[in-house]
Amino acid sequence: MNVIFQEDLSNVNWTEMKQVYQSVGWNKHTEEIIQSVFQASNVIVIVRDEMRIVGFGRALTDGVFNAAIYDVVVHKHFQGKGIAKQIIMLLTRRLEGVSCIHLISTTGNEAFYEKMGFQKLKTGMARYLNSSLAEEYLE
């Protein structure tokens, strides 16, 4: 495995990005939506193996007080190799001076983020337009 980490969107193949999402069951993301959310993000990590995209993560930040990490996804055939850990490390390094970094873990991955130094919020709040997401994530 020859993994390369890139921190910009140069030469991104949006079809490959969609395939990574689909490999973990995220099937509602179109190439247009994926391109839109990544282009709107301040901090990006794309992971390639032999030039094929196999994982990624992104964050939004004001650069001072707050940041939020989204879409840390590794293709199912590349999971368990430490790639997600490296994505989180690169994202948090780029967000080093930011006072608070938020993220919402997908169900079942909470322990991974706890190992990466994240803790549960006492006062976290959210609103979901999608009723199935609201059912899964809200109390």
XYZ file of N, CA, C and O in Angstrom, residues 4 47 106:
12
model
N -0.861 8.217 -0.105
C -0.437 9.616 -0.203
C -1.575 10.472 0.341
O -2.747 10.242 0.035
N -7.069 11.075 0.634
C -6.109 9.971 0.736
C -6.164 9.154 -0.546
O -7.242 8.766 -0.997
N -20.458 8.997 13.483
C -21.490 8.076 13.016
C -21.661 6.997 14.082
O -20.737 6.691 14.840
